[in-house]
C-alpha positions as MATLAB code, in Angstrom:
seq = 'MKLDTKKALNLLLCIAIFSITLNSCKDKVKEEKITEIDPFDTADEIISKIKKLEFPDNTINIVDLGAIADGKTLNTQAIKKAIDSCNKSGGGKVIIPSGNFLTGPIVLKSNVNLHLEEGANVLFTTDKSAYLPTVHTSYEAVELMNYSPLIYAYKQNNIAVTGKGTFNGQADRENWWISMVWCRTLWVHRRNSKAKRRP';
ca = [
     -80.253   22.253   29.801;
     -77.199   24.447   31.471;
     -74.720   22.011   31.430;
     -74.963   20.788   28.151;
     -74.372   24.450   27.201;
     -71.352   24.648   28.419;
     -70.391   21.882   26.956;
     -71.673   23.074   23.933;
     -69.373   26.567   25.018;
     -66.734   24.923   25.544;
     -65.899   22.889   22.280;
     -66.962   25.421   20.350;
     -63.931   27.715   22.002;
     -61.510   24.425   21.538;
     -62.430   24.186   17.667;
     -61.977   27.720   17.238;
     -59.135   27.273   18.963;
     -57.400   24.266   17.201;
     -58.737   26.231   13.463;
     -56.940   29.085   14.344;
     -53.908   27.541   14.866;
     -54.068   25.108   12.186;
     -54.479   28.652   10.189;
     -51.119   30.200   11.294;
     -49.076   27.154   10.990;
     -50.309   26.806    7.155;
     -49.658   31.251    7.107;
     -45.416   30.552    7.601;
     -45.676   27.762    5.453;
     -47.222   30.214    2.935;
     -44.324   32.515    3.756;
     -41.237   30.647    3.517;
     -39.203   30.909    0.489;
     -38.739   28.145   -0.929;
     -35.097   28.025   -2.819;
     -33.746   26.095   -5.917;
     -30.109   25.295   -5.112;
     -28.452   24.717   -8.835;
     -26.054   22.238   -8.441;
     -23.342   23.045  -10.792;
     -23.182   26.245   -8.770;
     -22.586   24.088   -5.728;
     -19.808   22.102   -7.707;
     -18.151   25.128   -8.887;
     -17.813   26.510   -5.269;
     -16.475   22.839   -4.122;
     -13.649   23.471   -7.302;
     -12.724   26.653   -6.501;
     -11.862   24.876   -2.848;
     -10.056   22.008   -4.730;
      -6.392   23.528   -3.923;
      -3.449   22.138   -6.856;
      -1.147   19.517   -4.711;
       2.624   20.149   -4.565;
       5.333   18.700   -4.023;
       9.104   19.152   -3.283;
      11.378   19.378   -6.674;
      13.094   16.134   -5.338;
      12.862   12.559   -7.747;
      13.282    8.725   -7.041;
      13.310    6.563   -9.409;
      11.817    2.456   -8.948;
      14.422    1.703  -11.391;
      18.064    2.911   -9.498;
      16.198    0.698   -6.384;
      16.104   -2.456   -8.045;
      13.215   -2.702   -9.583;
      13.048   -5.223  -13.059;
      11.447   -4.954  -16.479;
      10.187   -7.736  -17.045;
       6.467   -8.382  -16.139;
       7.925  -10.991  -14.263;
      10.108  -10.556  -11.277;
       8.024   -8.705   -8.381;
       8.900   -5.335   -8.219;
       6.510   -4.409   -4.492;
       9.703   -4.805   -2.350;
      11.138   -1.943   -4.743;
       8.142    1.011   -5.561;
       7.792   -0.346   -1.677;
      11.333    1.802   -0.916;
      11.370    4.382   -2.860;
       8.344    5.116   -1.913;
       9.644    5.517    1.732;
      12.569    6.823    0.948;
      10.803    9.838   -0.547;
       8.109   10.139    1.894;
      10.777   10.247    4.669;
      13.049   12.642    2.284;
       9.853   15.535    2.199;
       7.823   13.950   -0.006;
       8.149   14.380   -3.634;
       7.738   11.843   -6.761;
       8.120    7.995   -7.785;
       8.848    7.683  -11.323;
       7.906    4.966  -13.032;
       9.599    4.391  -15.814;
       8.364    2.706  -19.272;
       8.685   -1.558  -19.240;
       6.182   -3.994  -17.278;
       7.164   -4.099  -13.584;
       5.254   -6.709  -11.626;
       4.028   -6.164   -8.546;
       1.928   -6.481   -5.496;
      -0.789   -3.729   -4.022;
       1.178    0.152   -3.769;
       1.084    0.991   -0.603;
       1.343    4.661   -1.020;
       2.358    7.406    2.109;
       2.085   11.069    2.051;
       3.289   14.124   -0.307;
       4.045   11.014   -2.411;
       3.227   11.443   -6.409;
       3.629    7.971   -8.044;
       3.860    8.715  -11.433;
       4.094    6.661  -14.143;
       6.182    7.176  -17.551;
       4.153    7.035  -20.893;
       4.829    2.919  -21.841;
       4.725    2.012  -18.352;
       2.755   -1.050  -17.696;
       2.470   -1.666  -14.217;
       1.352   -5.249  -13.162;
      -0.337   -6.782   -9.796;
       0.260   -9.648   -9.692;
      -2.276  -12.304   -9.266;
      -0.750  -14.586   -6.612;
      -4.135  -13.733   -4.140;
      -1.268  -13.957   -0.939;
       0.240  -10.850   -1.520;
      -2.626   -8.938   -1.419;
      -2.060  -10.301    2.389;
      -2.242   -9.468    5.725;
      -5.579   -7.192    5.198;
      -6.350   -4.250    5.833;
      -9.239   -1.429    6.080;
     -10.453   -1.276    3.476;
     -14.409   -1.260    1.528;
     -17.214   -3.047    0.396;
     -20.133   -2.310   -1.308;
     -19.879    0.366    1.291;
     -19.572   -1.435    3.817;
     -16.063   -0.994    5.953;
     -13.828   -4.322    6.667;
     -10.801   -6.248    7.031;
      -9.985   -7.253    3.516;
      -7.377   -8.131    0.614;
      -5.635   -5.074    0.326;
      -6.536   -3.292   -2.825;
      -4.393   -2.449   -5.366;
      -3.371    1.447   -4.774;
      -4.065    1.289   -0.594;
      -3.754    4.281    1.490;
      -4.338    5.000    4.980;
      -4.511    8.473    7.021;
      -2.588    9.197    4.320;
      -2.465   13.860    2.952;
      -1.561   14.748   -0.220;
      -1.219   12.238   -3.103;
      -1.537   11.463   -6.095;
      -0.793    8.753   -8.778;
      -0.272   10.747  -12.329;
       1.578    9.856  -15.579;
       0.578    8.664  -19.110;
       1.332    4.539  -17.818;
      -1.036    1.592  -17.724;
      -2.658   -0.096  -13.973;
      -3.597   -3.417  -14.821;
      -5.179   -5.741  -12.856;
      -5.242   -9.249  -14.621;
      -8.591   -9.523  -13.792;
     -10.787  -12.095  -15.603;
     -12.858  -14.649  -14.249;
     -10.227  -17.351  -12.715;
      -9.505  -13.955  -11.333;
     -10.515  -12.228   -7.951;
     -14.052  -12.625   -8.446;
     -14.181  -15.929   -7.041;
     -12.213  -14.928   -4.384;
     -14.207  -11.968   -3.780;
     -17.387  -13.687   -3.222;
     -15.956  -16.304   -1.185;
     -14.437  -13.362    1.124;
     -18.091  -11.690    1.159;
     -19.595  -15.456    2.290;
     -16.725  -14.787    4.685;
     -17.538  -11.842    5.728;
     -21.415  -12.332    6.054;
     -20.714  -15.894    8.106;
     -18.287  -13.971   10.303;
     -21.484  -11.159   10.961;
     -24.145  -13.606   11.389;
     -22.283  -16.264   14.191;
     -21.449  -12.514   16.116;
     -25.634  -12.407   15.956;
     -25.942  -16.034   16.340;
     -23.434  -15.121   19.933;
     -25.474  -12.656   21.852;
     -27.701  -12.677   23.904;
];
């Protein structure tokens, strides 16, 4: 009988300690103060930290570097020269004036404000080879090497795209989507091939 009484006392003691511990945890949970965060306050805080970009008073017009506004002549190199020149001189504004300017991808550099004047129409070429070599980018939140985006910057700062002009990607059912599906299929195929090679 003594052995059974001792077991019963130990069991009661364990139950008592367990219930005291459980109740003390509940009290702690009750004591925690629940604070609601107003998303608008958070947004205001983020906006208050945004600094207005400033650029040197230096302007370069792409027409001065050979760009032609006929909608047929490829102006990729003229735009690139303007951006590179602006960047090397410490920054400023690269102006795309009124007119139809055909181009490949535009690569922005630090301290450059690409400014489209009213009436400027930047037409991105439908020639897919213009967007090669591939660049480090993302597609559907997956980082990968892919065709260059229409406007691209990598590890640059203090850049802007301003003005009242238009960027026209010239996309339709025949352009882009078929090749994007092909590109994604190729990427998935390569990923699966690498997974199969692993031991």
